[in-house]
Amino acid sequence: MSMTITEKILKHHSGNEKVVPGQLINAKIDIILAHDITTPAAISMLKEHNIDKVFDPKKIIVTPDHFVPNKDIKSAQLAKRLREWVSRHNIENYYEIGRHGVCHAILPEQGHVLPGTTIVCGDSHTCTHGALGAFATGIGSTDLAASIATGELWFKVPHSIKFQLDGKLQKGVYSKDIILNIIKDIGVDGALYKAMEFKGPTIDSLSIEARMTITNMAIEAGAKTGIIEPDQKTIDYLKDRTSAKYQIVKSDPDATYEKTLHYDASEIVPTVAIPNLPSNSRPAKDLEKQNISLDQVYIGSCTNGRIEDLRIAAQILKGSKTKKGTRLIIVPATTGIWMQAKDEGLFDIFNEAHAAISTPTCGACLGGHMGVLAKGETCLSTTNRNFTGRMGHPESKVYLASPATAAASAIEGKITDPTEYI
Amino acid sequence: MIQKAKAHVYKRDHINTDEIIPAQYLNTDNEKELAEHAMEDIDPDFTTRVRPGDIIIAKKDFGCGSSREHAIWSLRGAGIKAVIAETFARIYYRNSINNGLLAIECKGAADHVKTGDEIEINLETGKITNTTTGKTLEFAPIPKFALDIIASKGLLNYIKQKRT
Ligand code: SF4
């Protein structure tokens, strides 16, 4: 029977002969990713139920990221609970401050994401890891507790939607622009409960990092996961990062999709999502005419805080300064990226552009700390959500865009199409 | 069966978890503390009006956004017994069931109920009655495994019971 990549992975992990969309299955979990917000609650639940155990300490990867370095006493307590649990259960893969990173950036970077595997995390953007051909999905703390104790979790096998992308991206257009356009078309619940499978020559042409920006935002269309079939680029990406064995799983050519949407990627232009939904996209050019001035520009997060993103920003910022009245905050997503950016001299460019560079953290992306917005302020951000109050005061505004659009906008102090800066 | 539940109605789609419990309060998982800030970014007066046993009614895609179970805990801590929406975001729905908080999918509820109306929910017959106006609506049956988890008072108890 023909199956999609998602169905094949779930079949394999549930031990069933076959699976069909809608079917409830119990699947084995290969990797559990844990951070400082949702995991401490799961740990407490397990203790309360007298099942304070972990199914396999080698399969649990932990990094504090949301409120680190700890922003206050309460968040320090959470991080402490996480750290104590890690040592109680001899969890080796713990990335403490100084080696840490935003969870969805560090997991693939350190070679923990393998094609064909199942990955869960108490975080909605877990779908990021589908960029390497894994079935990865976000869960809450109770599901997390259940998977930590048992190494299994129930799922409903999702229907898959195919996004077929052909055509070459124009200058100044990046994978962020692709996913913003897709979400605009289908809406923030356009893929509710579904698997979004991205394929075609445009996807093939993208780096693994650029693919991650796309799968990262699958949840912004309500999807259970976003997934891309592994290819030679995936194999090359993994070569230096892991010696673990894995299986390349792909969709059958005649697999059944709920629907297929076609895109000509050469028609996509630099795009910005306006408040308060990621689906509210407009061409950056149109917004440029509206003179939307910016109090803050934020470059970072699990969506666009990787080395390629920082390189793109640096290329545009080189020799320029952030406009007076606009603050630029740049947050490399992991310690590894931070070091790489430093070694490549990107920090000199950022410093000269008057950017504030931070240690890796989720920080302002979720309105946590280190860049929270005041009442009435406006921010252009490379993150993934522009909900009411997402980055601070409920009356602050967040616009979403690519690192290129962010960098060009920082120079102009207003939303700006980056094309002429490339 | 839920009776005499006072409704808080939001005629809106996509009420997200950032609005239900803003991120600045995620530095705790204490239900009582979270409850003090439930719905803060969408309805700042909610916590002064809500009473134990009340329900929330909204339109499409309730609970979209982050996976924070804190959203459920804040509502449960505030005394909310059920949320009725046209559809729920996936992770929110799982979290709700896993915590034994009823999540009921029902079309049109937000159009036929006003804030302050009294509601009766009959899980067996799949009917919601607005006892203030007399209007009755039907809802999609809650899946059996979800009812089992709710009956066990949450997923972890359910797992423990199944294993013993
Ligand atoms: S960077 Fe933002 S979206 Fe990504 S995990 Fe952190 S808070 Fe969530």
Short mmCIF file of C-alpha atoms in Angstrom, two decimals, chain B residues 6-161:
data_model
loop_
_atom_site.label_atom_id
_atom_site.label_comp_id
_atom_site.label_asym_id
_atom_site.label_seq_id
_atom_site.Cartn_x
_atom_site.Cartn_y
_atom_site.Cartn_z
CA LYS B 6 -22.48 30.69 33.67
CA ALA B 7 -21.03 31.40 30.23
CA HIS B 8 -18.23 33.77 29.26
CA VAL B 9 -18.62 34.26 25.53
CA TYR B 10 -15.91 35.44 23.12
CA LYS B 11 -17.15 35.87 19.56
CA ARG B 12 -13.68 35.36 18.15
CA ASP B 13 -11.61 32.83 16.22
CA HIS B 14 -8.01 31.92 17.06
CA ILE B 15 -7.94 32.80 20.75
CA ASN B 16 -4.34 31.81 21.39
CA THR B 17 -2.46 30.56 24.40
CA ASP B 18 -0.45 33.80 24.61
CA GLU B 19 -3.75 35.56 25.28
CA ILE B 20 -5.01 32.90 27.69
CA ILE B 21 -1.82 33.05 29.77
CA PRO B 22 0.87 35.56 28.70
CA ALA B 23 4.44 34.25 28.63
CA GLN B 24 5.61 36.50 31.43
CA TYR B 25 3.73 34.24 33.87
CA LEU B 26 5.24 30.99 32.62
CA ASN B 27 7.93 31.20 35.26
CA THR B 28 5.60 29.19 37.49
CA ASP B 29 3.49 26.05 37.09
CA ASN B 30 1.45 26.78 40.19
CA GLU B 31 -2.20 26.60 39.17
CA LYS B 32 -3.41 29.22 41.68
CA GLU B 33 -0.81 31.78 40.60
CA LEU B 34 -1.57 31.12 36.92
CA ALA B 35 -5.30 31.47 37.56
CA GLU B 36 -4.77 35.07 38.67
CA HIS B 37 -3.76 35.92 35.11
CA ALA B 38 -6.15 33.73 33.09
CA MET B 39 -7.34 35.39 29.86
CA GLU B 40 -5.40 38.52 30.80
CA ASP B 41 -4.48 39.68 27.30
CA ILE B 42 -7.96 39.21 25.85
CA ASP B 43 -10.18 40.07 28.81
CA PRO B 44 -8.35 41.82 31.67
CA ASP B 45 -11.45 41.70 33.94
CA PHE B 46 -12.04 37.97 33.46
CA THR B 47 -10.54 36.93 36.79
CA THR B 48 -12.75 39.35 38.73
CA ARG B 49 -15.93 37.97 37.10
CA VAL B 50 -15.25 34.25 36.81
CA ARG B 51 -16.80 31.89 39.39
CA PRO B 52 -16.10 28.19 39.97
CA GLY B 53 -18.17 26.09 37.60
CA ASP B 54 -18.31 28.69 34.80
CA ILE B 55 -17.64 27.83 31.16
CA ILE B 56 -16.02 29.60 28.22
CA ILE B 57 -17.54 29.75 24.75
CA ALA B 58 -15.60 30.85 21.65
CA LYS B 59 -15.50 30.36 17.90
CA LYS B 60 -12.86 28.61 15.73
CA ASP B 61 -9.38 27.33 16.62
CA PHE B 62 -9.45 27.97 20.37
CA GLY B 63 -6.05 27.54 22.06
CA CYS B 64 -3.83 27.92 19.02
CA GLY B 65 -0.20 28.84 19.47
CA SER B 66 2.19 27.49 22.02
CA SER B 67 2.04 24.10 23.71
CA ARG B 68 1.94 25.62 27.19
CA GLU B 69 -0.30 23.49 29.35
CA HIS B 70 -0.27 26.53 31.64
CA ALA B 71 -3.22 27.74 29.53
CA ILE B 72 -5.31 24.80 30.75
CA TRP B 73 -4.08 25.13 34.32
CA SER B 74 -4.90 28.84 34.43
CA LEU B 75 -8.46 28.19 33.23
CA ARG B 76 -8.95 25.19 35.49
CA GLY B 77 -7.45 27.14 38.39
CA ALA B 78 -9.95 29.92 37.72
CA GLY B 79 -12.73 27.35 38.11
CA ILE B 80 -13.61 26.84 34.45
CA LYS B 81 -15.32 23.47 33.95
CA ALA B 82 -15.49 23.31 30.17
CA VAL B 83 -14.63 25.23 27.04
CA ILE B 84 -17.01 25.10 24.09
CA ALA B 85 -15.60 26.15 20.70
CA GLU B 86 -16.27 25.42 17.04
CA THR B 87 -12.83 23.83 16.76
CA PHE B 88 -9.77 23.52 18.97
CA ALA B 89 -6.09 23.77 18.15
CA ARG B 90 -4.48 20.35 18.30
CA ILE B 91 -2.05 20.65 21.19
CA TYR B 92 -4.54 22.58 23.31
CA TYR B 93 -7.14 19.86 22.76
CA ARG B 94 -4.76 17.11 23.87
CA ASN B 95 -3.69 19.13 26.90
CA SER B 96 -7.28 19.75 27.84
CA ILE B 97 -8.25 16.08 27.68
CA ASN B 98 -5.03 15.03 29.41
CA ASN B 99 -5.94 17.30 32.33
CA GLY B 100 -9.55 16.22 32.48
CA LEU B 101 -10.87 19.63 31.36
CA LEU B 102 -13.79 19.25 28.97
CA ALA B 103 -13.27 20.61 25.45
CA ILE B 104 -16.50 20.47 23.46
CA GLU B 105 -16.72 21.12 19.73
CA CYS B 106 -19.99 22.81 18.87
CA LYS B 107 -20.88 25.06 15.95
CA GLY B 108 -22.77 28.26 16.60
CA ALA B 109 -22.60 28.24 20.40
CA ALA B 110 -21.03 31.70 20.47
CA ASP B 111 -23.95 33.03 18.41
CA HIS B 112 -26.67 31.56 20.60
CA VAL B 113 -25.24 32.29 24.03
CA LYS B 114 -24.48 35.64 25.63
CA THR B 115 -22.07 36.24 28.48
CA GLY B 116 -23.97 35.62 31.70
CA ASP B 117 -26.46 33.10 30.21
CA GLU B 118 -26.84 29.82 32.06
CA ILE B 119 -25.82 26.65 30.26
CA GLU B 120 -26.49 22.97 30.73
CA ILE B 121 -24.22 20.40 29.06
CA ASN B 122 -25.40 16.81 28.72
CA LEU B 123 -22.48 14.59 27.72
CA GLU B 124 -24.66 11.52 27.19
CA THR B 125 -27.08 13.08 24.74
CA GLY B 126 -24.53 15.48 23.24
CA LYS B 127 -26.70 18.52 23.86
CA ILE B 128 -26.02 22.00 25.14
CA THR B 129 -29.01 23.96 26.40
CA ASN B 130 -29.04 27.68 27.02
CA THR B 131 -31.45 27.59 29.96
CA THR B 132 -31.69 31.39 29.88
CA THR B 133 -33.19 31.36 26.35
CA GLY B 134 -34.28 27.74 25.99
CA LYS B 135 -32.18 27.22 22.84
CA THR B 136 -30.60 23.76 22.43
CA LEU B 137 -27.55 22.89 20.31
CA GLU B 138 -25.97 19.55 19.49
CA PHE B 139 -22.29 18.80 19.66
CA ALA B 140 -20.01 16.20 18.16
CA PRO B 141 -19.60 13.22 20.49
CA ILE B 142 -16.40 13.29 22.52
CA PRO B 143 -14.17 10.36 21.46
CA LYS B 144 -14.29 7.38 23.81
CA PHE B 145 -10.59 7.42 24.70
CA ALA B 146 -10.94 11.09 25.62
CA LEU B 147 -13.86 10.34 27.93
CA ASP B 148 -11.86 7.49 29.46
CA ILE B 149 -8.94 9.80 30.16
CA ILE B 150 -11.28 12.42 31.62
CA ALA B 151 -12.97 9.75 33.76
CA SER B 152 -9.56 8.68 35.07
CA LYS B 153 -8.92 12.33 35.96
CA GLY B 154 -6.11 12.77 33.48
CA LEU B 155 -3.66 10.89 31.29
CA LEU B 156 -1.15 9.88 33.96
CA ASN B 157 -3.81 8.24 36.12
CA TYR B 158 -5.19 6.60 32.99
CA ILE B 159 -1.77 5.16 32.11
CA LYS B 160 -1.25 3.93 35.66
CA GLN B 161 -4.65 2.26 35.71
#
